[in-house]
Structures are given as structure tokens and as C-alpha cells.
Short mmCIF file of C-alpha atoms and ligand atoms in Angstrom, two decimals:
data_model
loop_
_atom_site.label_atom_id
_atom_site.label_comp_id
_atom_site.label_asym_id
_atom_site.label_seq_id
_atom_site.Cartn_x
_atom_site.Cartn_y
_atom_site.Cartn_z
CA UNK A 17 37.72 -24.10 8.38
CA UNK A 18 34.46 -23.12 9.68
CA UNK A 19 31.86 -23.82 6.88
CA UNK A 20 29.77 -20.75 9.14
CA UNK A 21 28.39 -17.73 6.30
CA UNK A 22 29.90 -15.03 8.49
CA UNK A 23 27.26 -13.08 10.53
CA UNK A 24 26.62 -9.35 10.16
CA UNK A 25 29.07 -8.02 12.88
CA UNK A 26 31.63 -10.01 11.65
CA UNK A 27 31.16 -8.62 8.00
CA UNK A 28 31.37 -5.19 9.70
CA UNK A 29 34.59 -5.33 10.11
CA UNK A 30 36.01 -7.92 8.03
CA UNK A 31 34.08 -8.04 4.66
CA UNK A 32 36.38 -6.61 1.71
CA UNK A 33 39.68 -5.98 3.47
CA UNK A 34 42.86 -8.20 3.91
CA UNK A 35 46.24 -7.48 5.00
CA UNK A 36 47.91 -5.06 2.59
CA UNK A 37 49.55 -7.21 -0.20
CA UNK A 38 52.95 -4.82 0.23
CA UNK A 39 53.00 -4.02 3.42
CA UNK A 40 51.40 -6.31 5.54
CA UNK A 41 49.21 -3.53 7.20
CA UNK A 42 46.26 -4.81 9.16
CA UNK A 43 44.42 -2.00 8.94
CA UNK A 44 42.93 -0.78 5.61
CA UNK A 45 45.89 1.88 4.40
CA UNK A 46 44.75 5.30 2.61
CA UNK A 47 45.83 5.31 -1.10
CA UNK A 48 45.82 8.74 -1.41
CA UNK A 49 46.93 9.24 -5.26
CA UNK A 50 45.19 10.12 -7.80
CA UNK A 51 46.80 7.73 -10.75
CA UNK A 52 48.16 4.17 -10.85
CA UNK A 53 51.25 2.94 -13.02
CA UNK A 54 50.54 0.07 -15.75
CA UNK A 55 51.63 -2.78 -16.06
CA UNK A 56 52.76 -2.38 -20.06
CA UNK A 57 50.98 -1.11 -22.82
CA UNK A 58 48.85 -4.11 -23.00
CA UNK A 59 47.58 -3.90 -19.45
CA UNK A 60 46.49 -0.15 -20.07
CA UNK A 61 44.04 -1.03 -23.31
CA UNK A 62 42.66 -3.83 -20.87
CA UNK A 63 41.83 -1.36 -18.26
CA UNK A 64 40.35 1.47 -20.35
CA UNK A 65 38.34 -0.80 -22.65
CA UNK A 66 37.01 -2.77 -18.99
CA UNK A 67 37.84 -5.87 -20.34
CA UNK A 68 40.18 -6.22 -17.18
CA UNK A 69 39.59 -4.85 -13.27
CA UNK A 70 42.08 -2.55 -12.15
CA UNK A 71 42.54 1.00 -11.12
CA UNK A 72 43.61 3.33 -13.75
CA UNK A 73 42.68 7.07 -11.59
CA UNK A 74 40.94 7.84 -8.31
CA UNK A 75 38.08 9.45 -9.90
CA UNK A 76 36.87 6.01 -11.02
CA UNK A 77 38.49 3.17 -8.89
CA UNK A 78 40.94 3.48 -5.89
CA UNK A 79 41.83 0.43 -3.36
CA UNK A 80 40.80 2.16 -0.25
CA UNK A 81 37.37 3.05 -1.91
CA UNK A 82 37.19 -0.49 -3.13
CA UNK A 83 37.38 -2.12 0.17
CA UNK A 84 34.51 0.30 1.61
CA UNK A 85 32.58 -0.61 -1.45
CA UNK A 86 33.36 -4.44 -0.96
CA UNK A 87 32.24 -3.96 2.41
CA UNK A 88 28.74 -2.13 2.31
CA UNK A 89 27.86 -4.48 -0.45
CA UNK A 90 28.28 -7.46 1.93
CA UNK A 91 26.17 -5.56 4.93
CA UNK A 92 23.21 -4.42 2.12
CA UNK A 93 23.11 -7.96 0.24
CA UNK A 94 23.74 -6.83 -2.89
CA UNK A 95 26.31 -7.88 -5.84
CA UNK A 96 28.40 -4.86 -6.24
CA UNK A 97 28.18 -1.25 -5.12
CA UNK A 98 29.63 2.03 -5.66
CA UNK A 99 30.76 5.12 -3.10
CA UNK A 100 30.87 8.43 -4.07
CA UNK A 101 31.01 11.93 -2.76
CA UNK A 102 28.04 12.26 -0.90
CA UNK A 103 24.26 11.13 -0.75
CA UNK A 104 22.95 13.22 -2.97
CA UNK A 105 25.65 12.71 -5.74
CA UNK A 106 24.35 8.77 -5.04
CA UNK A 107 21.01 9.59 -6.29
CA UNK A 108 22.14 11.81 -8.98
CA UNK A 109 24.73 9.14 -9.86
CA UNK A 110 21.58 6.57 -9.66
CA UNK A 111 19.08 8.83 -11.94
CA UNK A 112 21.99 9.26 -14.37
CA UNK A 113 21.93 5.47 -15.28
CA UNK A 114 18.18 5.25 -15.24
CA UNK A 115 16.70 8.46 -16.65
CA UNK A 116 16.61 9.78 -20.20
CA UNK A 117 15.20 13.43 -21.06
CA UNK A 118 11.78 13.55 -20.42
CA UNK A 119 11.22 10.27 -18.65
CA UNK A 120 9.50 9.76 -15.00
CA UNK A 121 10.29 8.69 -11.65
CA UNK A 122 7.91 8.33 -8.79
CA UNK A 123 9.28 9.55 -5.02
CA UNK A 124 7.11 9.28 -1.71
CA UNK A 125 6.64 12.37 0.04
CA UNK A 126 8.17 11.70 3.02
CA UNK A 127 11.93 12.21 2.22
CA UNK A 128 14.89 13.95 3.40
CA UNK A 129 14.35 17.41 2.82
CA UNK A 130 17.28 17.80 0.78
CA UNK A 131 16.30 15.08 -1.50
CA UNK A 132 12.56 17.03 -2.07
CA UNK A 133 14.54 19.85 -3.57
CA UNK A 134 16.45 17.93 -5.18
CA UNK A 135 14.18 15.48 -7.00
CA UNK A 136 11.63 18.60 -7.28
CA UNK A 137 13.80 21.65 -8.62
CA UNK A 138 17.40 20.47 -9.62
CA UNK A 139 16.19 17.24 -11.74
CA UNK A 140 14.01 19.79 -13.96
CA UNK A 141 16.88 20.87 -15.69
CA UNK A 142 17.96 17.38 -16.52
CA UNK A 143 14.21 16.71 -17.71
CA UNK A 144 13.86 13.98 -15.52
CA UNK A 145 10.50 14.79 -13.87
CA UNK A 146 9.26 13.11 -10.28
CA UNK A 147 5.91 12.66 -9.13
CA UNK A 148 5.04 12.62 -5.42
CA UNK A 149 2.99 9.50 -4.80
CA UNK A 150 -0.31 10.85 -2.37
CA UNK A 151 0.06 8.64 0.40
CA UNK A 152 2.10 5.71 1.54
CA UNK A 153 0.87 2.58 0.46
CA UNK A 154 1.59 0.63 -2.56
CA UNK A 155 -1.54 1.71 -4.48
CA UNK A 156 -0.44 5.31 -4.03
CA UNK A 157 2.53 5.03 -5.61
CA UNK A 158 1.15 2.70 -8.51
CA UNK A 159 -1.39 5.40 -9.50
CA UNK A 160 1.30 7.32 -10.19
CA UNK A 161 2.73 5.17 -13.01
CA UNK A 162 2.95 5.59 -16.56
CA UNK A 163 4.77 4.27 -19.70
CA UNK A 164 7.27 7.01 -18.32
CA UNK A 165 8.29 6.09 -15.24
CA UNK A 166 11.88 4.43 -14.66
CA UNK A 167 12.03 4.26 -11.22
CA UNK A 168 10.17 4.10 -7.67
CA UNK A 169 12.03 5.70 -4.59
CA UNK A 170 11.31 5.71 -1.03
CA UNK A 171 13.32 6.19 2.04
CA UNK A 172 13.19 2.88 4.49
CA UNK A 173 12.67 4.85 7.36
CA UNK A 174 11.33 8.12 6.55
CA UNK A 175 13.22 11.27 8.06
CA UNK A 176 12.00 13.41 10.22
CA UNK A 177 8.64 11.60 10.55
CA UNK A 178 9.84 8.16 11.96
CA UNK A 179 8.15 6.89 8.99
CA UNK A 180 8.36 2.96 8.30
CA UNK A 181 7.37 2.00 4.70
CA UNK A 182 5.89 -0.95 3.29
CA UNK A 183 8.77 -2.14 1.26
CA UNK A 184 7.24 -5.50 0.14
CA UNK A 185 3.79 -4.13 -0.93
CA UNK A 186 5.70 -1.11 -2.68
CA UNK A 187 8.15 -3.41 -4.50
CA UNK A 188 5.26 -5.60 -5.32
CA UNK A 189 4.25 -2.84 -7.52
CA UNK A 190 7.48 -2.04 -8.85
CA UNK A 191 7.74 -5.66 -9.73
CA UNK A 192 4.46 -5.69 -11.64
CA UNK A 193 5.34 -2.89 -13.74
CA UNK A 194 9.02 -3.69 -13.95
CA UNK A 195 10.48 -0.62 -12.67
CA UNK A 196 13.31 -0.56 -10.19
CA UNK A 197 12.45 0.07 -6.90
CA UNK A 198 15.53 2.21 -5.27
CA UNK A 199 15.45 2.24 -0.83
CA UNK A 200 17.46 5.19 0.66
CA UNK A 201 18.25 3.13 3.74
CA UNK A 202 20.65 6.10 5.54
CA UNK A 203 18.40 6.39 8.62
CA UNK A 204 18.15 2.87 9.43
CA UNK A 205 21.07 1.55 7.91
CA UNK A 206 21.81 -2.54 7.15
CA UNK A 207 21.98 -3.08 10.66
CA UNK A 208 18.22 -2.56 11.21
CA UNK A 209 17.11 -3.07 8.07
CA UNK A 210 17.73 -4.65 5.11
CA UNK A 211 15.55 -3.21 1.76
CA UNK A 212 16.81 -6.28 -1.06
CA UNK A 213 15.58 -8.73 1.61
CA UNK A 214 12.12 -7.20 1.26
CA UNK A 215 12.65 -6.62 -2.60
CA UNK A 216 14.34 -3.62 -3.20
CA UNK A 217 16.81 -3.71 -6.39
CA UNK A 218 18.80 -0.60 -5.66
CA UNK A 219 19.46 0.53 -2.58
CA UNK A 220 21.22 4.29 -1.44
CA UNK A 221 22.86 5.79 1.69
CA UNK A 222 24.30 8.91 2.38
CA UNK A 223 27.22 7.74 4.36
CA UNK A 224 27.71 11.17 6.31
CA UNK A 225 25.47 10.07 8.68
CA UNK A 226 25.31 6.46 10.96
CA UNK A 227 28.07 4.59 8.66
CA UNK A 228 30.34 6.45 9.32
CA UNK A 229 28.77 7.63 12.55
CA UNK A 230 31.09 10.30 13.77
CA UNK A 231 29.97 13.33 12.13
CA UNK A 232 33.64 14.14 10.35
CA UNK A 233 33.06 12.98 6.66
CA UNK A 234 30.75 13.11 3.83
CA UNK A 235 29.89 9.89 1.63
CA UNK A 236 27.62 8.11 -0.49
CA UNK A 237 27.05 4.82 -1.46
CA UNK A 238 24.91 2.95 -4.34
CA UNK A 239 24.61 -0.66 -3.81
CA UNK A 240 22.96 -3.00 -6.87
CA UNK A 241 21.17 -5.45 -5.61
CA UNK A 242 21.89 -7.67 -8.88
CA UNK A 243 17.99 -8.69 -8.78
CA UNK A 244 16.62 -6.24 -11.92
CA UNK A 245 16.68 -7.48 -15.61
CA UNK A 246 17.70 -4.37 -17.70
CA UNK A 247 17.74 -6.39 -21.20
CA UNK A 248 13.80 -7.00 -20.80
CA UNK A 249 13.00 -4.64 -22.61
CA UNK A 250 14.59 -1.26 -24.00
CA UNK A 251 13.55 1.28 -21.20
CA UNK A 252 17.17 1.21 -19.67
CA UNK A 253 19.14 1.94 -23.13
CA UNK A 254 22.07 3.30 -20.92
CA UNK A 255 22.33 -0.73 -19.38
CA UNK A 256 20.82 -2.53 -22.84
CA UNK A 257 22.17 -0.42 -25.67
CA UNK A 258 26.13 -0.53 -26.60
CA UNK A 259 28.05 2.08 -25.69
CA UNK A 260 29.98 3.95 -28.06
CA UNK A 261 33.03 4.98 -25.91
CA UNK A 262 33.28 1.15 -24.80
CA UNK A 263 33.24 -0.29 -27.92
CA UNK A 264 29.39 -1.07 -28.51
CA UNK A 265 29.75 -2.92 -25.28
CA UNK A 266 26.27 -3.75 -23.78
CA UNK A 267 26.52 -3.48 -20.12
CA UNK A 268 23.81 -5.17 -18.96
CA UNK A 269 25.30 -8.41 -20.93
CA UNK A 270 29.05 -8.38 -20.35
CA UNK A 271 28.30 -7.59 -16.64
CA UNK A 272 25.25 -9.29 -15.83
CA UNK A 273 24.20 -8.96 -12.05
CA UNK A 274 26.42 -6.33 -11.58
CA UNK A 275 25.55 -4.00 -14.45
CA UNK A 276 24.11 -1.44 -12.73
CA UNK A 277 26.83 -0.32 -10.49
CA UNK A 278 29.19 -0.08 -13.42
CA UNK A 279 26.86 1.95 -15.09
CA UNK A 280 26.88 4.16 -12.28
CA UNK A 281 30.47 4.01 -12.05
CA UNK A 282 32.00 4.09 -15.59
CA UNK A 283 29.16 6.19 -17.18
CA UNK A 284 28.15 8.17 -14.65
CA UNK A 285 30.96 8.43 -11.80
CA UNK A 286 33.25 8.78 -15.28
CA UNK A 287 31.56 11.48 -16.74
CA UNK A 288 29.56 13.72 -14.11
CA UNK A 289 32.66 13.23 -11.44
CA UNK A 290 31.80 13.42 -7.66
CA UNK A 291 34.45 11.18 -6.62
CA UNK A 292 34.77 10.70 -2.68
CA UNK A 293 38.90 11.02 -1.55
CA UNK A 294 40.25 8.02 -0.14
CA UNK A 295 41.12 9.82 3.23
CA UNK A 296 37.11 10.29 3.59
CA UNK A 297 36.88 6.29 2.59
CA UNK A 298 39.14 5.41 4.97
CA UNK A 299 37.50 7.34 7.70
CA UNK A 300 33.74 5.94 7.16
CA UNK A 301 35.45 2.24 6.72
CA UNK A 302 36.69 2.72 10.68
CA UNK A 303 33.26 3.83 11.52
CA UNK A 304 31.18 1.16 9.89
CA UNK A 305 33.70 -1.71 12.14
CA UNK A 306 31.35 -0.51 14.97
CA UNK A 307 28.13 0.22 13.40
CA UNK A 308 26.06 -2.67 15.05
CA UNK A 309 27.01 -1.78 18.44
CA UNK A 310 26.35 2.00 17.79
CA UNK A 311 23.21 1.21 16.23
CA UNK A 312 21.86 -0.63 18.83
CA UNK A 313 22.91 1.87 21.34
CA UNK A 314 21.73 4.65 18.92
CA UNK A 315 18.32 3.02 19.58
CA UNK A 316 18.31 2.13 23.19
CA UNK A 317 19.00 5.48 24.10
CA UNK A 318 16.13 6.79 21.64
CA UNK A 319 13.59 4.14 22.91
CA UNK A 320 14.61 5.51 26.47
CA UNK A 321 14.50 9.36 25.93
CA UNK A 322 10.96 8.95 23.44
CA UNK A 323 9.66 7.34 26.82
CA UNK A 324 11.05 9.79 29.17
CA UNK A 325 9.76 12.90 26.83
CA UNK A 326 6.61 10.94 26.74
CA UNK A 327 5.72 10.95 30.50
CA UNK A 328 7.09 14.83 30.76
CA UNK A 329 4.42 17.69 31.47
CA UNK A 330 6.54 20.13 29.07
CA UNK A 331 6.15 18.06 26.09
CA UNK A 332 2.67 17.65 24.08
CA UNK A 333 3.73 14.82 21.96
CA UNK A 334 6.03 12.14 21.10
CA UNK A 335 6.15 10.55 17.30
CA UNK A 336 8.89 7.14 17.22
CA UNK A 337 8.06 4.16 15.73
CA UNK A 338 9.96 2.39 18.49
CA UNK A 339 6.92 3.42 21.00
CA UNK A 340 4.05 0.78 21.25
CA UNK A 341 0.73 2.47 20.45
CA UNK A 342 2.92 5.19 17.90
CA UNK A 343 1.37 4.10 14.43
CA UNK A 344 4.85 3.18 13.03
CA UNK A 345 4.87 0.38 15.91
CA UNK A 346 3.67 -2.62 13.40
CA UNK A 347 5.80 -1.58 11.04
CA UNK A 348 8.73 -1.11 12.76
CA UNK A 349 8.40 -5.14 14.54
CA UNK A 350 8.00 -6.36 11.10
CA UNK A 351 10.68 -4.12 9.12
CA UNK A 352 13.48 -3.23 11.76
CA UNK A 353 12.66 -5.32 14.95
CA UNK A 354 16.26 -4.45 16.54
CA UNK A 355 15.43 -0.86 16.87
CA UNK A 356 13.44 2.19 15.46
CA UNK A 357 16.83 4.44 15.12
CA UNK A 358 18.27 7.41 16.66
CA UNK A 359 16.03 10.11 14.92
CA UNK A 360 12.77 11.45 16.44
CA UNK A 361 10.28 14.49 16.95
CA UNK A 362 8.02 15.74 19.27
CA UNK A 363 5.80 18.60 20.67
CA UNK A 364 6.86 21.07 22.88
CA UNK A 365 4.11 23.06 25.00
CA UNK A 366 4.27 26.68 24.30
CA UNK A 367 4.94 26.90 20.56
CA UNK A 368 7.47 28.80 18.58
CA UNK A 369 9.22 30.34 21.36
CA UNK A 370 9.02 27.72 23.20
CA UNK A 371 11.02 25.47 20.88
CA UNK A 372 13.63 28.26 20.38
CA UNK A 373 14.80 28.40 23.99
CA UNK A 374 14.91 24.27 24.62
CA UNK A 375 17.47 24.42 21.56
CA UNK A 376 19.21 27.15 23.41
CA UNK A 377 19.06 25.79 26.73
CA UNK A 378 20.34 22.56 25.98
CA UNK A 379 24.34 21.73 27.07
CA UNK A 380 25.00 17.70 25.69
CA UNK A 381 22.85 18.26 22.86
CA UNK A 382 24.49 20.49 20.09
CA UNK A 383 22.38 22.34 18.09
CA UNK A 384 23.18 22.25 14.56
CA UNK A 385 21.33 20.29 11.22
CA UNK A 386 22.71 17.08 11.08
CA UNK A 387 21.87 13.90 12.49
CA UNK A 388 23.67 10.25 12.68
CA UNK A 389 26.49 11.65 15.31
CA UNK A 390 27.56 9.53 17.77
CA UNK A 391 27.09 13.16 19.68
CA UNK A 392 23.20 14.00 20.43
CA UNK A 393 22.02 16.60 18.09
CA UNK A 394 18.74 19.16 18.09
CA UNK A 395 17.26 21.02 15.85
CA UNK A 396 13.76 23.41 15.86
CA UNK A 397 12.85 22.99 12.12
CA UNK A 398 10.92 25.73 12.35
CA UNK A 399 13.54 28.45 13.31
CA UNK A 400 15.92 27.22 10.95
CA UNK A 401 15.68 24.43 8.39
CA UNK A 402 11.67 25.07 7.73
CA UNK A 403 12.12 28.87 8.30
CA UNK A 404 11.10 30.01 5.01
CA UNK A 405 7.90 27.96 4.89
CA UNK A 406 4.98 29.62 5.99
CA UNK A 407 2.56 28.00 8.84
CA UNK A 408 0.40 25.68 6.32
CA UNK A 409 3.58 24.52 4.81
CA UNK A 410 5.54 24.13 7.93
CA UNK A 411 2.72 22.14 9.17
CA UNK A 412 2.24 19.98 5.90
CA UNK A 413 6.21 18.93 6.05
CA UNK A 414 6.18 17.95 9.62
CA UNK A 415 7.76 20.89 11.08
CA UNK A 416 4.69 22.76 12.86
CA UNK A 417 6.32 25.48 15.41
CA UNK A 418 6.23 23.27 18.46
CA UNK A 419 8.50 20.60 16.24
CA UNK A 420 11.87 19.62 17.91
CA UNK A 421 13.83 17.12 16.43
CA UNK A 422 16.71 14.56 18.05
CA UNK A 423 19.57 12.58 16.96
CA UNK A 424 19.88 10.74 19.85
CA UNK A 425 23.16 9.70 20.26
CA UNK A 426 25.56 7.53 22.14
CA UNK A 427 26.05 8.97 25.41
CA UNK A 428 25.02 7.91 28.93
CA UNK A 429 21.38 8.07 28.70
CA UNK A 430 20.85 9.19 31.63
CA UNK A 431 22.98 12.33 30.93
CA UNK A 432 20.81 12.92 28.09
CA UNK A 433 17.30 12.95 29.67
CA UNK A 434 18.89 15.30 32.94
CA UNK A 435 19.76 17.44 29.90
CA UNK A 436 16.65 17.60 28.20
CA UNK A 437 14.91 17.87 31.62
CA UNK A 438 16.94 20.70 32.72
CA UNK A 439 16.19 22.41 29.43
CA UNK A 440 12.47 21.73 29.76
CA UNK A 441 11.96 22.97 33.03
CA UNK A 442 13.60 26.38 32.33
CA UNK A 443 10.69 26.79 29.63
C1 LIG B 513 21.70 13.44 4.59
C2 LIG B 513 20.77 12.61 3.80
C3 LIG B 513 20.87 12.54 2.40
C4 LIG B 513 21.90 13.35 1.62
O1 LIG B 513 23.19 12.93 1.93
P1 LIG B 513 24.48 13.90 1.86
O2 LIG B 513 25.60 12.97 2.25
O3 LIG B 513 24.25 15.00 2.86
O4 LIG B 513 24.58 14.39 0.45
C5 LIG B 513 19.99 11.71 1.72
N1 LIG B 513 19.05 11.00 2.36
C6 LIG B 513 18.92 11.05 3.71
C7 LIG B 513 17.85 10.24 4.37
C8 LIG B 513 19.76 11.85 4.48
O5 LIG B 513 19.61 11.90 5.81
#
């Protein structure tokens, strides 16, 4: 026996799954039913009271989920994790555990735009109340704090912007004050960058886009990085306090490293409900087996269409980290020296209109609003997903009129800067 910790790529496809115990099936087999028989009576109290693993219904456990969650826990670092329905049901799922009416979490302002409204409208009705640190660094976001706040959040690398963030200096800070600092890690994903090695304690993905890669299924995963101590004091009653439907079981003490994910899964996956079907789980599982190689390519391609935008007399500017002299650069060796990613913006001379007919002249690229496709993807935020901002605003979120954005994906490269060129020229 090799005495070898198994490196990443091997974990990609191996960590969490076995040959199926009944069958003898190599490949991970959908479970696709939504209940599971009991052993005897016995058995049954075990499982609901959680003083035994097991699955009892597909809502809350199911083997094919299981081995995905096995999996992405091994890639991230982390003790235990969770998947669920999508990304944002992850941080909803994640807030759930953490938040109690009228408490505070702090988010940087560079996020996914979906994640804005969600942490800036949808939350309010839950009373959970974010406040957008000012800048970037650490000291912006500690400003922010007070006897409140139950959580920092930042995205590892920040979408559209090609954003790296300080993830030491910020959990520093979290540290100090001991508040949980949680990493949405979709855009870079394990493969470039892992946020518990740099002192994250939670860590989020939406897996709709580079796990599973291919554009066909929506997921979300929470992973715990085991490292936070919820019994230190009585801010996280939901981990520290006992739980009434459990027993007066304390959480935080009967599962120790791992209480957070079964917080997330038995209170809040239990109660709230956005379970993700094992079909979806099964599909995301095939596409994380090749997830180092597509990341890689993901950002050899990127590195080679930034530079090829770069030197083109159509295009104003270029903004990826992955480009010495972009301001990202430093960041980017130290954080995710592999690659920058697959996501990217830059400036296309002539404006508004401008920007509408390279999206239209385009014929590998598809035009839609997604991005982590092994397909290359464009989008002119300001036609569509920024439409309803006016200028200042459009301007403030990144998505001036000249703003095109790329998911560069797998292709030849070369086919993809003849297609941009072609598109360009016809400007
Ligand atoms: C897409 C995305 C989300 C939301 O994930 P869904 O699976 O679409 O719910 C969250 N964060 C980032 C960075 C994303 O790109």
C-alpha cells in the first residue's frame, strides 16, 4: 500500500465513491427515491433522533448526494459538507444556521449579482441585515463590525471584476472578532484555490457553474471547514443551545468539527427544503472527475484570448488578473498561481452599440447569462443583466456600456480568438 495522501486529481475522481455495495457498479449509480426502508423499529428511532447515520428521505440524506458531498469536502479541505439545490439556497441554507432576527452580517461589494439582491432585499424579510464593507481590504470590512455581526462573506475571486481578495488579512479579522469568515469559491473553484488553507471556516459554491462544468444542472454546496468554535460563546445558539426537536441535543457538542454542516443539513436543509435530486448529483459528480484538466484549460484559453483582446485596435481595455501589470496580478501569484479562471471583461471601442452587435456577431460564443460552460459564453451587461441600472449605476457595478463579459471556455483557442476577431472587425 502506498502510504502517498492522494493528490488533488486523484481525489477528483476517487474521493467518496466505491463500487456499489449491491451491485458492483463502478460508476456512482443514481438513487433516485425519495424514502429508504428500516432496518426495524429500533433502527428508525436511531435515525430520526441522529444518534445513528443513515438515510431516512431524499430531502435530507441520499447515497448519490452523499458521495458528491464526500467528494467536494475532500477537494475544499474541510470536515464535512452539504449539497443542495442551488448556490443561492447554499447561502440561505448557511445564514439559516448563523443568523437570528435582527443580527448582522458583513458582505464585500464585489459579489455575484445575484447574491447583492439577495443579501440586500430578500434577507430583509428574515431580519438578517448585511452591510457592504467600503473597500477591499481587511480594515474595510472590520469597520463594519459590531456586537451584531455573525458572519463575514466574500467571494475568492470576485465576479465580473476578476477580483482576487485578501483572504488571510480578511480572516485575520474575522479571527480577531470571532466571526466566521464564509469564501464563495464558485469562480475559482478548489482547483485554483483553496479558501480554509488561507483561513476561511465556511466555504460555498454554486455548483451550476465549473463543478459541474457543462452547463446542464443546478447545485450548491456548503463545505465546514471544522476550524470555528461555536460553544465559545452564545452568539451561535442554533450550534450551542439544545434543540428541542432533537432532544435538547447541543450540536456543536455531539458533533464537534462537523457541527456546522449538520446544522445546515438537519435544521436548515430539514426545515426550509431545497433539496438537489440525485439525477442532478449524479450529473455534477461526472463533471467534477475532470475539473483539474478543465480548469486549467479554462485558464489557458482565458490567459490567451485576455492577451489577444489586449493587443486588438477594437478593444479599449482588458481587466484579468491573469495579465501581468492588471492590478489583480499579485494577488492572483499568491492566491491562485495555476490560473486566474475562465471569467473576464473588457472595453469595447464605440460604446453601447458597439457592445450590442459583438454579442450579435459572434458564432462559437453563445450569448446568454451564464458562465462556467465548457462552451464560451458572452454577455453585454449593459443590454441585458445591468439594463435597468442607469449610467452612474451601471458604471459603479462594473458594467459601463462598453462592458463585455467572457466565459472562456474549452474550445480550440484559436477558434475562439478568429471568432472574436471576426466579430470585432465587423464593428
Ligand atoms: C451563479 C453564482 C451563484 C448562485 O448560484 P446558483 O446555482 O445560480 O443559485 C453564487 N455565487 C456565484 C459567484 C455565482 O457565480
Amino acid at each position: 500500500m502506498s502510504t502517498r495522501e492522494p493528490g488533488f486529481d486523484t481525489l477528483a475522481i476517487h474521493a467518496g465513491s466505491q463500487p456499489d455495495p449491491a451491485t458492483g457498479a463502478r460508476a456512482t449509480p443514481i438513487y433516485q427515491t425519495t424514502s429508504f426502508v428500516f432496518d426495524d423499529v429500533d433502527h428508525a428511532a436511531a435515525l430520526f433522533g441522529l444518534q445513528a447515520f443513515g438515510n431516512i428521505y431524499t430531502r435530507i440524506t441520499n447515497p448519490t448526494t452523499a458521495v458528491l458531498e464526500e467528494r467536494v469536502a475532500a477537494l475544499e479541505g474541510g470536515t464535512a459538507a452539504l449539497a443542495v439545490a442551488s448556490g443561492h439556497a447554499a447561502q440561505l441554507l448557511i445564514m439559516h444556521a448563523l443568523m437570528q432576527p435582527g443580527d448582522e452580517f458583513i458582505a464585500a461589494k464585489k459579489l455575484y449579482g445575484g447574491s447583492i439582491n439577495q443579501f440586500g432585499h430578500s434577507f430583509k424579510s428574515f431580519d438578517w441585515h448585511v452591510k457592504w464593507a467600503d473597500g477591499l481590504t481587511p480594515a474595510d470590512f472590520e469597520a463594519q463590525i459590531t456586537p451584531k455581526t455573525k458572519a463575514i462573506f466574500i467571494e475568492s475571486l470576485a465576479n465580473p471584476g476578476g477580483v482576487v481578495m485578501d483572504i488571510n488579512g480578511i480572516a485575520e479579522v474575522a479571527r480577531k472578532h470571532h466571526i466566521p469568515l464564509i469564501v464563495d469559491n464558485t469562480m475559482a473553484t478548489p482547483y485554483l484555490c483553496r479558501p480554509i488553507d488561507h483561513g476561511a471556516d465556511i466555504v460555498v459554491h454554486s455548483l451550476t457553474k465549473f463543478m459541474g462544468g457543462h452547463g446542464n444542472s443546478m447545485g450548491g454546496v456548503i463545505i465546514d471547514g471544522g476550524t470555528f468554535d461555536w460553544t465559545k460563546d452564545d452568539r451561535y445558539p442554533m450550534l450551542s443551545e439544545g434543540r428541542p426537536e432533537y432532544n435538547d441535543m447541543v450540536l456543536a457538542e455531539t458533533f464537534g468539527n462537523f457541527a456546522f454542516a449538520i446544522a445546515c443539513r438537519v435544521l436548515g436543509l430539514r426545515d426550509l427544503g431545497p433539496a438537489i435530486s440525485p439525477f442532478n448529483a449524479f450529473q455534477i459528480l461526472t463533471g467534477i472527475e475532470t475539473l483539474p484538466l478543465r480548469m486549467q484549460r479554462h485558464s489557458d484559453n482565458a490567459l490567451e484570448v485576455a492577451k489577444f483582446l489586449q493587443g486588438h485596435d477594437k478593444v479599449e481595455w482588458v481587466s484579468y488578473a491573469g495579465l501581468e501589470g492588471d492590478e489583480n496580478h499579485a494577488k492572483q501569484q499568491q492566491y491562485m498561481p495555476k490560473g486566474a479562471g475562465a471569467v473576464f471583461t473588457f472595453g469595447v471601442k464605440g460604446g453601447y452599440q458597439a457592445g450590442v452587435d459583438l454579442v450579435s456577431n459572434v458564432e462559437i460564443f453563445s450569448h446568454l447569462a451564464n458562465i462556467g460552460d465548457t462552451r464560451s459564453l458572452i454577455i453585454h451587461p449593459a443590454s441585458t443583466t445591468h439594463r435597468q441600472l442607469n449610467a452612474d449605476q451601471q458604471a459603479a457595478a462594473g458594467a459601463g456600456e462598453d462592458v463585455v463579459r467572457i466565459s472562456v471556455g474549452i474550445e480550440d483557442v484559436e477558434d475562439l480568438k478568429g471568432d472574436l476577431n471576426q466579430a470585432l472587425k465587423s464593428l
